[in-house]
Every structure is written in structure tokens, then in C-alpha cells.
Short mmCIF file of C-alpha atoms and ligand atoms in Angstrom, two decimals:
data_model
loop_
_atom_site.label_atom_id
_atom_site.label_comp_id
_atom_site.label_asym_id
_atom_site.label_seq_id
_atom_site.Cartn_x
_atom_site.Cartn_y
_atom_site.Cartn_z
CA MET A 1 95.79 111.20 29.59
CA SER A 2 92.13 110.39 30.07
CA TYR A 3 91.93 110.04 33.83
CA SER A 4 89.05 112.49 33.99
CA GLU A 5 87.52 113.97 37.12
CA LYS A 6 84.53 111.76 36.48
CA THR A 7 86.70 108.66 36.53
CA ARG A 8 88.50 109.84 39.66
CA ASP A 9 85.16 110.49 41.38
CA LEU A 10 83.96 107.03 40.46
CA TYR A 11 86.90 105.45 42.31
CA LEU A 12 86.70 107.92 45.19
CA SER A 13 83.09 107.00 45.78
CA GLN A 14 83.87 103.27 45.64
CA LEU A 15 86.69 103.75 48.14
CA ALA A 16 84.36 105.77 50.37
CA ASP A 17 81.89 102.89 50.26
CA ILE A 18 84.63 100.52 51.41
CA ARG A 19 85.52 102.88 54.27
CA ASN A 20 81.90 103.42 55.28
CA GLY A 21 81.32 99.69 55.22
CA GLY A 22 84.05 99.41 57.84
CA ILE A 23 86.13 97.06 55.69
CA PHE A 24 88.93 99.38 54.59
CA LYS A 25 92.25 97.56 54.99
CA GLU A 26 94.90 99.66 56.70
CA GLU A 27 98.52 98.50 56.47
CA ARG A 28 100.69 98.32 59.57
CA PHE A 29 104.33 99.08 58.83
CA ILE A 30 106.84 96.79 60.54
CA HIS A 31 110.26 98.39 60.97
CA SER A 32 112.02 95.21 62.07
CA SER A 33 112.41 91.75 60.57
CA GLN A 34 109.56 89.25 60.91
CA ALA A 35 109.70 87.58 64.35
CA ALA A 36 107.86 87.13 67.66
CA ASP A 37 108.95 90.64 68.73
CA ILE A 38 108.36 93.33 66.13
CA GLU A 39 108.35 97.13 65.95
CA VAL A 40 105.24 98.52 64.32
CA GLU A 41 104.26 101.94 63.00
CA PHE A 42 100.49 102.18 63.31
CA PRO A 43 98.63 104.22 62.41
CA SER A 44 100.91 105.37 59.60
CA GLY A 45 103.16 108.19 60.82
CA SER A 46 102.93 107.34 64.53
CA ASP A 47 105.83 106.41 66.83
CA LEU A 48 107.14 102.87 66.71
CA LYS A 49 105.61 100.42 69.16
CA LYS A 50 107.21 97.19 70.31
CA VAL A 51 104.63 94.40 70.17
CA ILE A 52 104.43 90.62 70.32
CA ASN A 53 103.32 89.25 66.96
CA MET A 54 100.46 86.78 67.38
CA CYS A 55 99.22 86.65 63.78
CA SER A 56 101.99 85.76 61.35
CA ASN A 57 102.37 82.65 59.20
CA ASN A 58 105.93 82.32 60.50
CA TYR A 59 104.94 78.97 62.05
CA LEU A 60 108.44 77.57 62.40
CA GLY A 61 110.16 80.83 63.28
CA LEU A 62 112.42 80.52 60.22
CA SER A 63 111.70 83.88 58.58
CA SER A 64 114.80 85.44 60.14
CA HIS A 65 116.80 82.31 61.02
CA PRO A 66 120.55 83.05 60.82
CA ASP A 67 121.34 79.86 58.85
CA VAL A 68 118.64 80.66 56.29
CA ILE A 69 119.93 84.22 55.93
CA LYS A 70 123.49 82.94 55.54
CA ALA A 71 122.43 80.43 52.87
CA ALA A 72 120.55 83.17 51.04
CA HIS A 73 123.69 85.37 51.10
CA GLU A 74 125.74 82.51 49.67
CA GLY A 75 123.15 81.91 46.99
CA LEU A 76 123.20 85.57 46.09
CA GLU A 77 127.00 85.45 45.75
CA SER A 78 127.20 82.24 43.74
CA ARG A 79 124.11 82.45 41.51
CA GLY A 80 123.49 86.20 41.28
CA TYR A 81 120.45 88.33 41.92
CA GLY A 82 117.99 87.64 39.13
CA MET A 83 117.30 85.27 36.24
CA SER A 84 116.02 87.83 33.72
CA SER A 85 114.11 85.09 31.97
CA VAL A 86 111.29 82.64 32.35
CA ARG A 87 112.41 79.09 32.98
CA PHE A 88 111.85 77.46 29.62
CA ILE A 89 113.95 80.09 27.83
CA CYS A 90 117.03 80.62 30.01
CA GLY A 91 115.71 81.04 33.53
CA THR A 92 116.44 77.67 35.14
CA GLN A 93 119.47 77.04 37.36
CA ASP A 94 120.74 73.80 38.85
CA ILE A 95 119.45 74.97 42.25
CA HIS A 96 115.87 75.14 40.94
CA ARG A 97 116.10 71.47 40.01
CA GLU A 98 117.74 70.73 43.36
CA LEU A 99 114.87 72.41 45.23
CA GLU A 100 112.26 70.53 43.19
CA ASN A 101 113.94 67.25 44.09
CA LYS A 102 114.09 68.22 47.78
CA VAL A 103 110.39 69.07 47.87
CA THR A 104 109.52 65.78 46.13
CA GLU A 105 111.49 63.85 48.71
CA PHE A 106 110.07 65.81 51.66
CA LEU A 107 106.43 65.48 50.58
CA GLY A 108 106.83 61.87 49.44
CA THR A 109 105.51 62.57 45.93
CA GLU A 110 106.75 61.66 42.44
CA ASP A 111 107.83 65.05 41.09
CA THR A 112 107.59 68.80 41.75
CA ILE A 113 107.44 72.01 39.73
CA LEU A 114 108.20 75.42 41.24
CA PHE A 115 105.97 78.46 40.72
CA PRO A 116 106.54 82.13 41.61
CA SER A 117 103.96 81.68 44.39
CA CYS A 118 101.31 79.21 45.52
CA MET A 119 98.74 81.65 44.15
CA ASP A 120 100.40 81.07 40.77
CA ALA A 121 100.55 77.31 41.31
CA ASN A 122 96.80 77.31 41.90
CA ALA A 123 96.24 79.68 38.98
CA GLY A 124 98.10 77.33 36.64
CA VAL A 125 97.43 73.76 37.67
CA PHE A 126 93.73 73.32 36.85
CA GLU A 127 93.85 74.70 33.33
CA ALA A 128 97.00 72.69 32.60
CA ILE A 129 95.45 69.30 33.39
CA LEU A 130 91.66 69.56 32.82
CA THR A 131 89.32 70.27 29.90
CA SER A 132 85.61 70.99 29.53
CA GLU A 133 84.92 67.23 29.68
CA ASP A 134 86.14 67.18 33.30
CA ILE A 135 84.73 68.27 36.66
CA MET A 136 86.32 70.06 39.63
CA ILE A 137 84.59 69.35 42.96
CA SER A 138 85.83 71.70 45.68
CA ASP A 139 85.20 72.16 49.39
CA ARG A 140 83.14 75.33 49.90
CA LEU A 141 85.83 76.95 52.06
CA VAL A 142 88.88 76.57 49.81
CA HIS A 143 91.37 79.45 49.57
CA ALA A 144 90.73 82.39 47.24
CA SER A 145 93.65 81.41 44.98
CA ILE A 146 92.02 78.03 44.26
CA ILE A 147 88.77 79.77 43.39
CA ASP A 148 90.65 82.00 40.94
CA GLY A 149 92.50 79.02 39.48
CA MET A 150 89.22 77.20 38.88
CA ARG A 151 87.82 80.30 37.18
CA LEU A 152 90.69 80.18 34.70
CA CYS A 153 89.93 76.58 33.81
CA SER A 154 87.35 75.40 31.27
CA ALA A 155 86.38 72.31 33.30
CA GLN A 156 82.95 72.17 34.95
CA HIS A 157 82.70 73.04 38.62
CA ASP A 158 80.70 71.90 41.64
CA THR A 159 81.18 72.18 45.41
CA PHE A 160 80.53 70.14 48.55
CA LYS A 161 79.65 71.42 52.01
CA HIS A 162 82.70 72.11 54.13
CA SER A 163 84.27 68.80 55.16
CA SER A 164 81.03 66.88 54.57
CA MET A 165 82.02 63.45 53.28
CA GLU A 166 78.37 62.51 52.65
CA HIS A 167 77.95 65.52 50.41
CA LEU A 168 81.23 64.85 48.62
CA GLU A 169 80.15 61.26 47.94
CA GLU A 170 76.83 62.52 46.55
CA LYS A 171 78.70 64.82 44.19
CA LEU A 172 81.09 62.09 43.09
CA LEU A 173 78.10 59.90 42.21
CA LEU A 174 76.33 62.77 40.47
CA HIS A 175 79.35 63.41 38.24
CA SER A 176 80.37 59.81 37.65
CA ASN A 177 80.04 60.19 33.87
CA LYS A 178 82.74 62.88 33.54
CA ARG A 179 86.10 62.08 31.90
CA LEU A 180 88.16 63.19 34.92
CA LYS A 181 86.97 64.13 38.40
CA LEU A 182 89.24 66.30 40.56
CA VAL A 183 88.39 66.74 44.25
CA ILE A 184 89.93 69.89 45.73
CA THR A 185 90.53 70.93 49.33
CA ASP A 186 92.80 72.89 51.62
CA GLY A 187 94.79 70.67 54.01
CA VAL A 188 94.43 73.11 56.90
CA PHE A 189 91.71 75.76 56.59
CA SER A 190 93.32 79.05 57.46
CA MET A 191 90.39 80.90 59.03
CA ASP A 192 89.21 78.08 61.32
CA GLY A 193 92.38 76.05 61.83
CA ASP A 194 90.61 72.75 61.14
CA THR A 195 92.09 69.98 58.97
CA ALA A 196 90.62 68.20 55.97
CA LYS A 197 89.59 64.56 56.42
CA LEU A 198 92.16 63.38 53.91
CA ASP A 199 91.92 59.70 54.87
CA GLN A 200 88.22 59.60 54.06
CA MET A 201 88.68 61.80 51.00
CA ALA A 202 91.42 59.55 49.63
CA ARG A 203 89.20 56.52 50.18
CA LEU A 204 86.26 58.16 48.37
CA CYS A 205 88.47 59.29 45.49
CA GLU A 206 89.82 55.78 45.08
CA LYS A 207 86.31 54.31 45.18
CA TYR A 208 84.92 56.73 42.57
CA ASP A 209 88.06 57.00 40.43
CA ALA A 210 88.70 60.68 41.16
CA LEU A 211 91.92 62.67 41.54
CA LEU A 212 92.62 64.49 44.81
CA LEU A 213 94.29 67.91 45.12
CA VAL A 214 95.30 69.35 48.49
CA ASP A 215 96.57 72.89 49.06
CA ASP A 216 98.78 72.42 52.10
CA SER A 217 100.04 76.00 52.45
CA HIS A 218 99.10 76.15 56.15
CA ALA A 219 100.57 72.72 56.90
CA THR A 220 103.80 72.00 55.01
CA GLY A 221 106.72 71.93 57.42
CA PHE A 222 104.84 71.38 60.67
CA ILE A 223 101.62 69.33 60.44
CA GLY A 224 102.12 65.57 60.89
CA ARG A 225 104.69 63.76 63.02
CA THR A 226 107.66 64.90 60.93
CA GLY A 227 106.03 68.01 59.47
CA ARG A 228 105.36 66.67 55.95
CA GLY A 229 101.83 68.02 56.03
CA THR A 230 98.19 67.04 56.35
CA HIS A 231 98.75 63.87 54.33
CA GLU A 232 101.20 62.68 56.96
CA LEU A 233 98.79 63.58 59.77
CA CYS A 234 96.02 61.58 58.06
CA ASN A 235 98.29 58.70 57.14
CA VAL A 236 97.77 59.00 53.38
CA MET A 237 101.26 59.84 52.14
CA GLY A 238 101.62 58.66 48.54
CA ARG A 239 97.84 58.71 48.00
CA ILE A 240 97.41 62.44 47.27
CA ASP A 241 97.68 63.03 43.52
CA ILE A 242 98.46 66.74 43.68
CA ILE A 243 99.79 68.90 46.54
CA THR A 244 100.16 72.64 46.10
CA THR A 245 101.99 74.59 48.76
CA THR A 246 103.87 77.81 49.52
CA PHE A 247 107.37 78.75 50.69
CA GLY A 248 105.87 82.02 51.88
CA LYS A 249 104.63 80.75 55.23
CA ALA A 250 106.39 78.19 57.45
CA LEU A 251 109.21 77.48 54.99
CA GLY A 252 111.15 80.70 55.53
CA GLY A 253 108.30 82.97 54.56
CA ALA A 254 109.92 84.72 51.59
CA SER A 255 107.95 83.66 48.53
CA GLY A 256 107.43 80.88 46.01
CA GLY A 257 105.22 77.87 45.68
CA CYS A 258 104.93 74.57 43.88
CA VAL A 259 102.80 71.79 42.48
CA SER A 260 104.00 68.40 43.67
CA GLY A 261 102.49 65.04 42.82
CA ARG A 262 102.05 62.54 40.00
CA LYS A 263 104.90 62.70 37.46
CA GLU A 264 102.68 63.17 34.41
CA ILE A 265 100.64 65.90 36.07
CA VAL A 266 103.80 67.83 36.95
CA GLU A 267 105.02 67.39 33.36
CA MET A 268 101.68 68.72 32.05
CA CYS A 269 102.21 71.80 34.24
CA ARG A 270 105.71 72.23 32.81
CA GLN A 271 104.26 72.16 29.31
CA LYS A 272 101.10 74.16 29.83
CA ALA A 273 100.78 76.09 33.13
CA ARG A 274 100.78 79.75 32.19
CA PRO A 275 102.29 81.27 35.37
CA TYR A 276 105.21 78.85 34.85
CA LEU A 277 105.58 79.64 31.16
CA PHE A 278 105.10 83.39 31.29
CA SER A 279 106.47 84.60 34.64
CA ASN A 280 109.94 84.42 36.19
CA THR A 281 110.36 81.71 38.77
CA ILE A 282 111.74 82.06 42.30
CA ALA A 283 114.91 84.21 42.54
CA PRO A 284 118.16 82.31 43.27
CA VAL A 285 118.57 84.01 46.64
CA ILE A 286 115.22 82.62 47.78
CA VAL A 287 115.83 79.16 46.31
CA SER A 288 119.05 79.02 48.34
CA GLY A 289 117.20 80.02 51.50
CA VAL A 290 114.43 77.46 51.00
CA LEU A 291 117.01 74.71 50.35
CA LYS A 292 118.48 75.49 53.77
CA VAL A 293 115.01 75.40 55.33
CA PHE A 294 114.54 71.84 54.06
CA ASP A 295 117.95 70.88 55.50
CA ILE A 296 116.87 72.23 58.88
CA LEU A 297 113.52 70.40 58.74
CA SER A 298 115.06 67.13 57.60
CA ALA A 299 117.70 67.19 60.34
CA SER A 300 115.29 67.43 63.27
CA THR A 301 111.62 67.79 64.24
CA GLU A 302 112.60 70.12 67.10
CA ARG A 303 110.86 73.16 65.64
CA ARG A 304 107.55 71.54 64.78
CA ASP A 305 107.58 69.80 68.18
CA LYS A 306 108.09 73.13 69.91
CA LEU A 307 105.33 74.67 67.83
CA GLU A 308 102.96 71.87 68.85
CA LYS A 309 103.76 72.44 72.53
CA ASN A 310 103.39 76.22 72.19
CA ALA A 311 100.03 75.87 70.45
CA ALA A 312 98.72 73.46 73.11
CA PHE A 313 99.82 75.83 75.87
CA TRP A 314 98.14 78.78 74.15
CA ARG A 315 94.91 76.94 73.43
CA LYS A 316 94.58 75.68 76.98
CA GLY A 317 95.41 79.10 78.48
CA LEU A 318 92.72 80.86 76.44
CA LYS A 319 90.17 78.16 77.08
CA ASP A 320 90.75 78.07 80.83
CA ALA A 321 90.41 81.86 80.90
CA GLY A 322 86.90 81.56 79.43
CA PHE A 323 87.33 82.47 75.79
CA ILE A 324 85.36 80.68 73.08
CA LEU A 325 87.73 79.02 70.60
CA LYS A 326 87.27 77.20 67.32
CA GLU A 327 88.18 73.63 68.16
CA GLY A 328 91.18 72.27 66.34
CA ASN A 329 94.63 70.87 66.58
CA THR A 330 96.76 73.34 64.63
CA PRO A 331 98.71 76.51 65.52
CA ILE A 332 95.78 78.52 64.14
CA VAL A 333 93.66 79.41 67.18
CA PRO A 334 90.64 81.62 66.45
CA VAL A 335 89.15 83.47 69.43
CA MET A 336 85.46 83.85 68.61
CA LEU A 337 83.85 87.25 69.22
CA PHE A 338 80.96 87.02 66.68
CA ASN A 339 80.33 90.79 66.55
CA ALA A 340 82.42 92.66 63.93
CA LYS A 341 82.93 95.84 65.93
CA LEU A 342 83.83 93.87 69.05
CA SER A 343 86.58 92.10 67.06
CA GLN A 344 87.99 95.47 65.96
CA ASP A 345 87.80 96.94 69.48
CA PHE A 346 89.44 93.86 70.92
CA SER A 347 92.28 94.06 68.40
CA LYS A 348 92.81 97.78 69.13
CA GLU A 349 92.89 97.23 72.90
CA LEU A 350 95.38 94.39 72.44
CA PHE A 351 97.61 96.61 70.33
CA ASN A 352 97.60 99.27 73.05
CA GLU A 353 98.72 96.54 75.43
CA GLY A 354 101.56 95.51 73.13
CA ILE A 355 99.92 92.51 71.46
CA TYR A 356 99.53 92.38 67.68
CA ALA A 357 96.55 90.26 66.57
CA ILE A 358 94.12 91.19 63.84
CA GLY A 359 90.34 90.91 64.03
CA PHE A 360 88.58 89.29 61.06
CA PHE A 361 84.96 89.81 60.12
CA PHE A 362 82.64 89.56 57.12
CA PRO A 363 83.43 89.09 54.25
CA VAL A 364 86.74 87.45 55.27
CA VAL A 365 84.74 85.11 57.55
CA PRO A 366 80.96 84.43 57.48
CA ASN A 367 78.62 87.09 58.84
CA GLY A 368 78.29 86.87 62.64
CA GLN A 369 81.52 84.88 62.95
CA ALA A 370 83.95 87.72 63.70
CA ARG A 371 87.06 86.65 65.51
CA ILE A 372 90.65 87.34 66.45
CA ARG A 373 92.72 84.76 64.62
CA THR A 374 95.85 84.00 66.60
CA GLN A 375 98.69 82.03 65.07
CA ILE A 376 101.37 80.42 67.16
CA SER A 377 105.00 80.09 66.12
CA ALA A 378 108.03 78.09 67.16
CA GLY A 379 109.61 81.55 67.34
CA HIS A 380 107.48 82.24 70.43
CA GLU A 381 109.03 81.51 73.79
CA ILE A 382 106.80 80.70 76.75
CA HIS A 383 107.33 84.22 78.09
CA HIS A 384 105.77 85.64 74.89
CA LEU A 385 102.75 83.40 75.28
CA GLU A 386 102.37 84.15 78.99
CA ALA A 387 102.55 87.90 78.33
CA ALA A 388 100.05 87.63 75.46
CA LEU A 389 97.71 85.52 77.57
CA GLU A 390 97.79 88.04 80.40
CA LYS A 391 96.87 90.83 77.98
CA PHE A 392 94.11 88.80 76.32
CA ILE A 393 92.61 88.20 79.75
CA LYS A 394 92.96 91.86 80.70
CA VAL A 395 91.20 93.01 77.51
CA GLY A 396 88.62 90.23 77.80
CA LYS A 397 87.73 91.45 81.29
CA LYS A 398 87.67 95.07 80.22
CA LEU A 399 85.27 94.32 77.37
CA GLY A 400 83.24 92.03 79.61
CA ILE A 401 83.27 88.84 77.53
CA LEU A 402 85.23 86.35 79.64
CA GLY A 403 83.22 83.25 80.49
CA LEU A 404 80.26 84.30 78.36
CA THR A 405 78.57 81.85 76.03
CA LYS A 406 78.10 82.61 72.35
CA ASP A 407 74.48 83.59 72.96
CA GLN A 408 75.44 85.87 75.83
CA ILE A 409 78.06 87.65 73.71
CA ILE A 410 75.53 88.12 70.89
CA GLU A 411 72.91 89.33 73.34
CA LYS A 412 75.33 91.85 74.79
CA PHE A 413 76.90 93.14 71.58
CA GLY A 414 74.47 92.19 68.84
CA LEU A 415 75.53 90.68 65.51
C1 LIG B 1 98.75 81.73 51.55
C2 LIG B 1 98.06 80.76 50.72
C3 LIG B 1 98.25 80.72 49.34
C4 LIG B 1 99.11 81.73 48.62
O1 LIG B 1 100.46 81.52 48.84
P1 LIG B 1 101.51 82.49 48.14
O2 LIG B 1 102.70 81.63 47.92
O3 LIG B 1 101.75 83.61 49.09
O4 LIG B 1 100.91 82.95 46.87
C5 LIG B 1 97.62 79.72 48.62
N1 LIG B 1 96.81 78.83 49.22
C6 LIG B 1 96.59 78.86 50.55
C7 LIG B 1 95.68 77.83 51.17
C8 LIG B 1 97.19 79.82 51.33
O5 LIG B 1 96.94 79.86 52.64
#
């Protein structure tokens, strides 16, 4: 035992720095299942409070859907609780293959490989398919898990300015002598709710002989006319070489992820991706639930249509009330407050009013870009959105920001 007082003090002082910097992350304990209405214990130890959840990734409202729960129960009964093995030894069931085939069909790709999470998919895919002769060119705002995955890969790395097609083209020209070029982007960017210009990106990749990878974690299941994702929205289905996505958001929200795309690339992942080779895959109970989710999505677009309507209603309501929003067309609707403390005060006031929405500030978003990120769900009914809107307006008035311009908010509260 060598956890000396000196070592303990070292960590205590680092934790104190985090607290003093105002970026200590406090968990809120939910005592109910994930849904539009939840019961929350916050701060820890306090009485439960019933609130409307305005910040979950439960886009399609499937996290607690009775049919998904029933399918999970059946899976638990018929295939057991755990696999007790990684896949290539004795950890693969027929239902894993069935889910891979379903995902392939849904996304319109050639093949799919499951991972324990999308974080793992991103951690494994780059190293499995690239070498030091290759280059990864990523959008500057890609998700943290992509950044970690690129760190684990020996290929060279460069970036292009967020969604700038001119800058991407420059970089493609600059790196034209590399063996393979892989362009990397999120489909929907989770902090701003904007979508990648996949049509232009696909065209550039075809022109400069580059591969294209899209992480569609905030899109699969609801973006595009039938919810296939950003590639459907941008009319480039079949032209994206690699899609990574999660089952931990719209698709039931439990856990799991995948790499879907060109057959040979998926096969390379099966042979070489380390999170696939050295970690158990998705538990049978979850596979069974996700299979049901795909049945629900394939049968009807009702949920994603409702989500689209809900999001439009919410966006318009906030805008008409005089809030500053990040423009976009997704269920991610950031309410811009710019000042970090203001975002925390706003979130606290909302919670007191029975609305659960978290304020984000640096380093999660750029300095001076603090915001409340709201996320709309098909699990919301109009009465939820009306109640939330009323409370947003009440708090907005109380804090004196309604109708103010960005400059006026900054003048009033500082940065
Ligand atoms: C949430 C998210 C992930 C991680 O998904 P998990 O399956 O929870 O690991 C990866 N990429 C993006 C873009 C995400 O938003």
C-alpha cells in the first residue's frame, strides 16, 4: 500500500483546482426510468423533484418503450445474461450477426461490425485500417472519441476548419501524395446541432480519391426522411465509406456501437480492431432490445416525424420569445447565453421551476460561447414543450436577457 499522504494531497489539490475553476461535474441521480418526466435527486441527498427532461439523447423516446423492454426480457430468457467471452473466442451469438445485418440494411451499407460502444468503434477503426503512410483529415469539432481513436493510430493527422469545404479541399491537395486519405467528420455536431455538408464532402473525396468517415451518433434513427441518418438527409446514401454510430442514444439508449461501411474495411476491423478483439461485445439482452428498435423504425417513420414537429415547435417558441439560438435543423437546440456563470444560473433557475436542462461552458464549448443545450424527443408531448417554454420565458425575464442581442448580453454579464 503506497497511497501516501503526499499522493493523496496531490489529487486533493488537483480536485480543488477543478472545483475552484467552476468546472466540477456534479452528478444528478435519476430515480425513475429515462423519459420526458423524470424524478431527480439533486443535490445528492435532497428530496426527489419531478422535472421535465430537456437534455437527454433519448431522441425517439425509445429508452423505456414497452416493446423494447419486452424484447429485452425475451432475449434475456432465450440467450442468457452474459457472453463471458470476447467474440472471436466464444462470444458471438446468432443475434449478434442478425443485428449486424439489420444495421447494414438500415444504413444502406455493405457490412457492419458491432462494438461495445461507439467510443470503442472510434477507438478501433483508425488503427485497424491505416498505417503511417496514410493521413487522417478531420473536422476541428469532431467528437472526443474520434480524437482518442486518431491518437491510437500511427497514421499522420491534419484538420480542416469546421465545415469549411475550401479548407478541406486545400488539405486534400496538400496531402495528395499519401497512400490513403481518410476524411473524418461528425454527421450532426452535438454541441451546435448543425449537420455536416456530406454531399460536398462526398464529392471532394471522390475527386481527390479519399475515403470518408462519418460518426452519425446524433443522427442515426431520426435524421433524413426515413431516419437513416445524415447521409440520407444529404442524399449520399451508398457514398459514405465508413459510418460509426451508437445504440446509446436514439436507438433505445442502452449501449453499444458499430462500424458500418465497405465490406473490406469491416473485415479489417474484425481482424484487427482492438476493442473488438479484447473486450466483450454487446450483451444479448441489449442486442435483443436494439433488434426491436430497428423493427419499430422500419415499420413507420411516425416517431422521427413527431420529433421533427416537436423540434420545430420548440425552436420557433424560443425564437419568438426572444432567445438567441444556434441555427440548425436538428432536435439539438442550443440557447446561447455566452457568459459561463449566466448559463449555470439559468440552469439552476430552470431546475427550481421543474425543468431539467444543463448549461455548458468552456472547455466543453469555446470560451464565451456558454449555452443551455436543449434536446427534443419524440417522447415529449406538446404539453411538456409548452410547460418548458413557459418556464424558459419566466427565467429569461427574471434574468433580464429576453430580446437582448449577443452584444447586449455580453455587455450586461461580461464574458
Ligand atoms: C455519444 C457519442 C459517442 C459515444 O457513444 P457511446 O456508444 O456512448 O460510446 C461517439 N461519437 C459521438 C459523435 C457521440 O455523440
